[in-house]
Amino acid sequence: MKDKAQNIQQLILLSRMMLEKAREESWEEVFVLEAERSELIELFFSEPVQQENAEAVGIGIQAIIAIDRDTMALGSLARLDLAQALHQMEQGKKAVKAYTA
């Protein structure tokens, strides 16, 4: 990874793709993209950032953090929705059991 400024843009793009998939509730795709991004992040930070790229990399990291916050917020909402659906299913099971008893 020689051109850190260009590579940070690739990481931002992957982060944006993850957010878009989260908005679509395509969580499996979010996880696949996150795995790909994690590998690139590890590779990205395996070499030091040159001084001429430091500002662009810093700005890029801030952008990734902001995008990740949005993605995680959507994940939290989806988790709450799932918990509510499971609770309703459990209530339905109890109602059926009481009715058939």
C-alpha positions as a LaTeX table, in Angstrom:
\begin{tabular}{lrrr}
\hline
Residue & $x$ (\AA) & $y$ (\AA) & $z$ (\AA) \\
\hline
Met1 & 0.00 & 0.00 & 0.00 \\
Lys2 & 2.14 & 2.80 & $-1.28$ \\
Asp3 & $-0.33$ & 5.63 & $-1.86$ \\
Lys4 & $-2.01$ & 6.06 & 1.52 \\
Ala5 & $-4.19$ & 8.95 & 0.34 \\
Gln6 & $-5.66$ & 6.78 & $-2.42$ \\
Asn7 & $-5.99$ & 3.75 & $-0.13$ \\
Ile8 & $-7.91$ & 5.72 & 2.50 \\
Gln9 & $-10.39$ & 6.65 & $-0.23$ \\
Gln10 & $-10.89$ & 2.94 & $-0.93$ \\
Leu11 & $-11.58$ & 2.36 & 2.77 \\
Ile12 & $-14.07$ & 5.23 & 2.80 \\
Leu13 & $-15.79$ & 3.75 & $-0.25$ \\
Leu14 & $-16.10$ & 0.36 & 1.44 \\
Ser15 & $-17.48$ & 2.07 & 4.55 \\
Arg16 & $-20.08$ & 3.89 & 2.46 \\
Met17 & $-21.03$ & 0.63 & 0.76 \\
Met18 & $-21.48$ & $-0.95$ & 4.19 \\
Leu19 & $-23.75$ & 1.93 & 5.23 \\
Glu20 & $-25.81$ & 1.60 & 2.07 \\
Lys21 & $-26.23$ & $-2.14$ & 2.63 \\
Ala22 & $-27.22$ & $-1.44$ & 6.24 \\
Arg23 & $-29.86$ & 1.00 & 5.01 \\
Glu24 & $-31.15$ & $-1.80$ & 2.77 \\
Glu25 & $-31.03$ & $-4.16$ & 5.76 \\
Ser26 & $-28.68$ & $-6.45$ & 3.82 \\
Trp27 & $-26.74$ & $-7.40$ & 6.93 \\
Glu28 & $-24.95$ & $-10.39$ & 5.41 \\
Glu29 & $-23.50$ & $-8.09$ & 2.76 \\
Val30 & $-22.49$ & $-5.62$ & 5.47 \\
Phe31 & $-20.55$ & $-8.40$ & 7.20 \\
Val32 & $-18.84$ & $-9.47$ & 3.97 \\
Leu33 & $-17.81$ & $-5.88$ & 3.21 \\
Glu34 & $-16.63$ & $-5.38$ & 6.78 \\
Ala35 & $-14.39$ & $-8.45$ & 6.55 \\
Glu36 & $-12.89$ & $-7.11$ & 3.33 \\
Arg37 & $-12.42$ & $-3.69$ & 4.88 \\
Ser38 & $-10.80$ & $-5.15$ & 8.01 \\
Glu39 & $-8.19$ & $-6.89$ & 5.89 \\
Leu40 & $-7.45$ & $-3.67$ & 4.04 \\
Ile41 & $-7.26$ & $-1.70$ & 7.30 \\
Glu42 & $-4.74$ & $-4.17$ & 8.67 \\
Leu43 & $-2.68$ & $-3.88$ & 5.50 \\
Phe44 & $-3.10$ & $-0.10$ & 5.48 \\
Phe45 & $-1.66$ & 0.29 & 8.97 \\
Ser46 & 1.13 & $-2.24$ & 8.45 \\
Glu47 & 3.25 & 0.60 & 7.04 \\
Pro48 & 3.68 & 4.07 & 8.50 \\
Val49 & 1.85 & 7.02 & 6.98 \\
Gln50 & 4.16 & 9.47 & 5.26 \\
Gln51 & 4.00 & 13.09 & 6.38 \\
Glu52 & 2.66 & 14.26 & 3.01 \\
Asn53 & $-0.34$ & 11.93 & 3.40 \\
Ala54 & $-0.98$ & 12.50 & 7.11 \\
Glu55 & $-3.68$ & 15.16 & 6.69 \\
Ala56 & $-5.61$ & 13.22 & 4.03 \\
Val57 & $-5.39$ & 10.04 & 6.09 \\
Gly58 & $-6.58$ & 11.86 & 9.22 \\
Ile59 & $-9.55$ & 13.33 & 7.39 \\
Gly60 & $-10.30$ & 9.92 & 5.90 \\
Ile61 & $-10.21$ & 8.22 & 9.28 \\
Gln62 & $-12.64$ & 10.81 & 10.66 \\
Ala63 & $-14.97$ & 10.15 & 7.71 \\
Ile64 & $-14.82$ & 6.39 & 8.31 \\
Ile65 & $-15.63$ & 6.86 & 11.99 \\
Ala66 & $-18.65$ & 9.03 & 11.13 \\
Ile67 & $-19.92$ & 6.51 & 8.57 \\
Asp68 & $-19.40$ & 3.66 & 11.05 \\
Arg69 & $-21.46$ & 5.51 & 13.65 \\
Asp70 & $-24.37$ & 5.66 & 11.21 \\
Thr71 & $-23.96$ & 2.00 & 10.30 \\
Met72 & $-23.86$ & 0.96 & 13.95 \\
Ala73 & $-26.95$ & 3.05 & 14.71 \\
Leu74 & $-28.82$ & 1.21 & 11.96 \\
Gly75 & $-27.57$ & $-2.09$ & 13.35 \\
Ser76 & $-28.86$ & $-1.18$ & 16.79 \\
Leu77 & $-32.28$ & $-0.33$ & 15.37 \\
Ala78 & $-32.39$ & $-3.61$ & 13.47 \\
Arg79 & $-31.44$ & $-5.50$ & 16.62 \\
Leu80 & $-34.27$ & $-3.80$ & 18.53 \\
Asp81 & $-36.73$ & $-4.61$ & 15.76 \\
Leu82 & $-35.64$ & $-8.24$ & 15.83 \\
Ala83 & $-35.97$ & $-8.40$ & 19.60 \\
Gln84 & $-39.50$ & $-7.00$ & 19.38 \\
Ala85 & $-40.44$ & $-9.49$ & 16.67 \\
Leu86 & $-39.08$ & $-12.36$ & 18.75 \\
His87 & $-41.00$ & $-11.11$ & 21.78 \\
Gln88 & $-44.22$ & $-10.98$ & 19.75 \\
Met89 & $-43.60$ & $-14.51$ & 18.48 \\
Glu90 & $-43.10$ & $-15.71$ & 22.04 \\
Gln91 & $-46.34$ & $-14.02$ & 23.09 \\
Gly92 & $-48.10$ & $-15.72$ & 20.17 \\
Lys93 & $-46.74$ & $-19.09$ & 21.23 \\
Lys94 & $-48.00$ & $-18.53$ & 24.76 \\
Ala95 & $-51.42$ & $-17.54$ & 23.45 \\
Val96 & $-51.63$ & $-20.65$ & 21.26 \\
Lys97 & $-50.48$ & $-22.84$ & 24.14 \\
Ala98 & $-53.07$ & $-21.31$ & 26.49 \\
Tyr99 & $-55.79$ & $-21.69$ & 23.86 \\
Thr100 & $-54.98$ & $-25.33$ & 23.14 \\
Ala101 & $-54.55$ & $-26.31$ & 26.82 \\
\hline
\end{tabular}
